C-alpha positions as a Python dict, from the first residue, in 0.01 Angstrom:
ca = {
    (1, 'M'): (0, 0, 0),
    (2, 'W'): (-155, -199, 318),
    (3, 'N'): (73, 95, 583),
    (4, 'Y'): (-96, 359, 264),
    (5, 'M'): (-447, 229, 340),
    (6, 'F'): (-506, 157, 685),
    (7, 'G'): (-315, 394, 824),
    (8, 'G'): (-7, 600, 814),
    (9, 'N'): (81, 897, 910),
    (10, 'K'): (-146, 1222, 833),
    (11, 'Q'): (-93, 1326, 579),
    (12, 'Q'): (-156, 979, 341),
    (13, 'K'): (-491, 1009, 547),
    (14, 'K'): (-498, 1370, 335),
    (15, 'E'): (-346, 1303, 67),
    (16, 'L'): (-648, 934, 52),
    (17, 'P'): (-936, 1106, -110),
    (18, 'K'): (-759, 1289, -371),
    (19, 'K'): (-600, 976, -430),
    (20, 'A'): (-871, 774, -491),
    (21, 'I'): (-1085, 992, -665),
    (22, 'V'): (-758, 999, -996),
    (23, 'E'): (-691, 622, -912),
    (24, 'L'): (-1125, 582, -971),
    (25, 'R'): (-1086, 822, -1310),
    (26, 'E'): (-770, 707, -1465),
    (27, 'H'): (-951, 312, -1411),
    (28, 'I'): (-1293, 442, -1511),
    (29, 'Q'): (-1072, 517, -1893),
    (30, 'M'): (-951, 220, -1870),
    (31, 'L'): (-1237, 12, -1919),
    (32, 'N'): (-1472, 259, -2113),
    (33, 'K'): (-1117, 171, -2403),
    (34, 'K'): (-1200, -198, -2336),
    (35, 'R'): (-1518, -160, -2348),
    (36, 'S'): (-1515, 12, -2699),
    (37, 'H'): (-1294, -274, -2829),
    (38, 'L'): (-1502, -556, -2745),
    (39, 'E'): (-1823, -340, -2925),
    (40, 'L'): (-1617, -379, -3227),
    (41, 'Q'): (-1548, -745, -3160),
    (42, 'I'): (-1828, -784, -3141),
    (43, 'A'): (-1973, -552, -3407),
    (44, 'D'): (-1703, -800, -3638),
    (45, 'Q'): (-1829, -1166, -3505),
    (46, 'D'): (-2239, -1046, -3614),
    (47, 'A'): (-2112, -935, -3929),
    (48, 'L'): (-1927, -1261, -4027),
    (49, 'A'): (-2182, -1451, -3917),
    (50, 'R'): (-2438, -1274, -4127),
    (51, 'K'): (-2121, -1363, -4389),
    (52, 'Y'): (-2148, -1736, -4426),
    (53, 'I'): (-2483, -1821, -4305),
    (54, 'A'): (-2504, -1948, -4567),
    (55, 'S'): (-2255, -2064, -4686),
    (56, 'N'): (-2075, -2185, -4444),
    (57, 'K'): (-2247, -2318, -4131),
    (58, 'A'): (-1991, -2362, -3916),
    (59, 'L'): (-1783, -2071, -3969),
    (60, 'A'): (-2065, -1888, -3889),
    (61, 'K'): (-2183, -2035, -3570),
    (62, 'N'): (-1825, -1984, -3460),
    (63, 'A'): (-1886, -1667, -3522),
    (64, 'L'): (-2179, -1636, -3333),
    (65, 'K'): (-2005, -1770, -2996),
    (66, 'R'): (-1779, -1543, -3043),
    (67, 'K'): (-1942, -1285, -2999),
    (68, 'K'): (-2179, -1420, -2757),
    (69, 'G'): (-1814, -1430, -2556),
    (70, 'Y'): (-1786, -1127, -2568),
    (71, 'E'): (-2091, -925, -2501),
    (72, 'T'): (-2068, -1109, -2184),
    (73, 'N'): (-1658, -976, -2096),
    (74, 'L'): (-1863, -624, -2199),
    (75, 'M'): (-2130, -676, -1991),
    (76, 'K'): (-1965, -765, -1687),
    (77, 'I'): (-1748, -417, -1783),
    (78, 'E'): (-2024, -230, -1732),
    (79, 'N'): (-2148, -339, -1458),
    (80, 'Q'): (-1766, -252, -1334),
    (81, 'I'): (-1778, 66, -1521),
    (82, 'D'): (-2079, 187, -1306),
    (83, 'S'): (-1962, 76, -955),
    (84, 'L'): (-1639, 245, -1021),
    (85, 'E'): (-1887, 509, -1087),
    (86, 'T'): (-2087, 552, -823),
    (87, 'Q'): (-1799, 531, -538),
    (88, 'L'): (-1614, 828, -737),
    (89, 'T'): (-2018, 1009, -738),
    (90, 'A'): (-1951, 908, -375),
    (91, 'I'): (-1575, 982, -264),
    (92, 'E'): (-1606, 1322, -509),
    (93, 'G'): (-1908, 1403, -279),
    (94, 'A'): (-1766, 1285, 49),
    (95, 'N'): (-1406, 1498, -4),
    (96, 'L'): (-1604, 1797, -163),
    (97, 'N'): (-1849, 1780, 225),
    (98, 'L'): (-1433, 1759, 421),
    (99, 'E'): (-1288, 2085, 223),
    (100, 'T'): (-1622, 2282, 285),
    (101, 'M'): (-1666, 2121, 678),
    (102, 'K'): (-1244, 2300, 628),
    (103, 'A'): (-1301, 2622, 509),
    (104, 'M'): (-1536, 2646, 779),
    (105, 'K'): (-1323, 2565, 1015),
    (106, 'Q'): (-1103, 2762, 943),
    (107, 'G'): (-1361, 3016, 881),
    (108, 'A'): (-1443, 3068, 1198),
    (109, 'L'): (-1129, 3002, 1398),
    (110, 'A'): (-986, 3346, 1257),
    (111, 'M'): (-1295, 3528, 1286),
    (112, 'K'): (-1196, 3405, 1744),
    (113, 'Q'): (-874, 3512, 1608),
    (114, 'I'): (-988, 3879, 1542),
    (115, 'H'): (-1314, 3894, 1822),
    (116, 'G'): (-1036, 3764, 2060),
    (117, 'E'): (-834, 4112, 1990),
    (118, 'Y'): (-1150, 4288, 2100),
    (119, 'D'): (-1491, 4273, 2316),
    (120, 'V'): (-1828, 4520, 2334),
    (121, 'D'): (-1611, 4668, 2601),
    (122, 'K'): (-1353, 4760, 2428),
    (123, 'V'): (-1493, 4938, 2093),
    (124, 'E'): (-1734, 5098, 2344),
    (125, 'N'): (-1399, 5319, 2459),
    (126, 'T'): (-1188, 5322, 2141),
    (127, 'M'): (-1588, 5506, 2054),
    (128, 'D'): (-1537, 5815, 2385),
    (129, 'D'): (-1163, 5807, 2283),
    (130, 'I'): (-1268, 5895, 1880),
    (131, 'R'): (-1569, 6153, 2109),
    (132, 'E'): (-1340, 6309, 2262),
    (133, 'Q'): (-1057, 6404, 1939),
    (134, 'V'): (-1360, 6482, 1775),
    (135, 'E'): (-1444, 6779, 1969),
    (136, 'L'): (-1040, 6819, 2051),
    (137, 'A'): (-994, 6899, 1706),
    (138, 'D'): (-1302, 7153, 1719),
    (139, 'E'): (-1192, 7320, 1963),
    (140, 'I'): (-852, 7400, 1850),
    (141, 'S'): (-964, 7472, 1546),
    (142, 'E'): (-1154, 7739, 1704),
    (143, 'A'): (-878, 7811, 1891),
    (144, 'I'): (-689, 7892, 1547),
    (145, 'L'): (-973, 8101, 1336),
    (146, 'R'): (-986, 8344, 1651),
    (147, 'P'): (-872, 8689, 1642),
    (148, 'V'): (-496, 8757, 1812),
    (149, 'G'): (-397, 9034, 1966),
    (150, 'T'): (-575, 9333, 2104),
    (151, 'G'): (-799, 9371, 1801),
    (152, 'Y'): (-1069, 9089, 1885),
    (153, 'V'): (-1351, 9197, 1868),
    (154, 'D'): (-1670, 9014, 2098),
    (155, 'E'): (-1932, 8964, 1798),
    (156, 'D'): (-2239, 8994, 2053),
    (157, 'E'): (-2143, 9332, 2131),
    (158, 'L'): (-2135, 9376, 1826),
    (159, 'D'): (-2475, 9293, 1756),
    (160, 'E'): (-2623, 9502, 2084),
    (161, 'E'): (-2514, 9859, 1996),
    (162, 'L'): (-2600, 9778, 1611),
    (163, 'A'): (-2956, 9683, 1798),
    (164, 'A'): (-2954, 9986, 1985),
    (165, 'L'): (-2895, 10211, 1721),
    (166, 'Q'): (-3169, 10081, 1432),
    (167, 'A'): (-3389, 10209, 1753),
    (168, 'E'): (-3225, 10476, 1794),
    (169, 'D'): (-3231, 10559, 1335),
    (170, 'Q'): (-3661, 10404, 1434),
    (171, 'E'): (-3772, 10670, 1679),
    (172, 'A'): (-3598, 10919, 1516),
    (173, 'R'): (-3791, 10814, 1219),
    (174, 'Q'): (-4103, 10895, 1362),
    (175, 'E'): (-4077, 11226, 1611),
    (176, 'K'): (-3968, 11381, 1226),
    (177, 'Q'): (-4362, 11214, 1047),
    (178, 'P'): (-4578, 11460, 1206),
    (179, 'Q'): (-4324, 11768, 1154),
    (180, 'K'): (-4264, 11735, 757),
    (181, 'Q'): (-4643, 11702, 772),
    (182, 'A'): (-4702, 12006, 969),
    (183, 'L'): (-4557, 12204, 734),
    (184, 'E'): (-4661, 12064, 432),
    (185, 'P'): (-4901, 12373, 239),
    (186, 'Q'): (-5262, 12330, 248),
    (187, 'R'): (-5378, 12306, -63),
    (188, 'Q'): (-5639, 12503, -181),
    (189, 'P'): (-5906, 12313, -395),
    (190, 'Q'): (-5975, 12442, -781),
    (191, 'Q'): (-6218, 12663, -853),
    (192, 'A'): (-6430, 12547, -1143),
    (193, 'M'): (-6397, 12763, -1464),
    (194, 'P'): (-6693, 12935, -1636),
    (195, 'A'): (-6866, 12780, -1895),
    (196, 'F'): (-6845, 12954, -2282),
    (197, 'P'): (-7062, 12954, -2494),
    (198, 'L'): (-6934, 12763, -2778),
    (199, 'V'): (-6883, 12871, -3089),
    (200, 'A'): (-7057, 12655, -3418),
    (201, 'Q'): (-6883, 12554, -3703),
    (202, 'G'): (-6934, 12587, -3945),
    (203, 'T'): (-6979, 12299, -4228),
    (204, 'P'): (-6821, 12211, -4526),
    (205, 'Q'): (-7131, 12235, -4734),
    (206, 'D'): (-7195, 12630, -4625),
    (207, 'E'): (-6876, 12734, -4652),
    (208, 'D'): (-6857, 12627, -5021),
    (209, 'E'): (-7194, 12787, -5117),
    (210, 'D'): (-7027, 13127, -4979),
    (211, 'E'): (-6753, 13097, -5149),
    (212, 'E'): (-6998, 13075, -5458),
    (213, 'A'): (-7189, 13373, -5352),
    (214, 'L'): (-6895, 13553, -5352),
    (215, 'R'): (-6667, 13415, -5680),
    (216, 'A'): (-7070, 13489, -5865),
    (217, 'L'): (-7080, 13891, -5695),
    (218, 'Q'): (-6686, 13887, -5829),
    (219, 'A'): (-6843, 13831, -6158),
    (220, 'E'): (-7131, 14097, -6164),
    (221, 'M'): (-6843, 14396, -6065),
    (222, 'G'): (-6659, 14253, -6366),
    (223, 'L'): (-6382, 14177, -6158),
}
């Protein structure tokens, strides 16, 4: 046991904090059970003293003595529990710090190993290689898309020829414009038509009067 606590191999030292935490928790649990049992005994002796305080003072006095003894033991156990819980909290905190440091150390070693495989110069060289390969891929794509055989036509030449045709068409349109204007007949100004007097038309009232006069004339003539 002493070899385990103060010496031993590396594996035993590594497991010591965990083992101490487990043992402390178990011991605290056992003391809590004893405390609960003492509290019940104290309550029983208090009830017994109250029961015989009037009829049997000697019995009541003995019950109070036992109660005091139980209370003394209870105080000791509570002090032990407080001490063990304080120690347990300290060990758990220290063990947590230890595990955290181990994890951080492991992470640092992993980063060191990763960075050991390359540096800034290697990264720049790799990026240059990637750029060269991308440019090469673009050139290959252009070569594949370029027409093959005698049917190949230079796009620049086509654009120049198209521009020349457009210029010729524009000049031809400008030359035809004056000829078209010369061939169009000149329009003569329209002469004003003579004004004729307007014939006044009879109103409906005049027509009624004429009809009445005509009917009166026909009546006189026996028609």
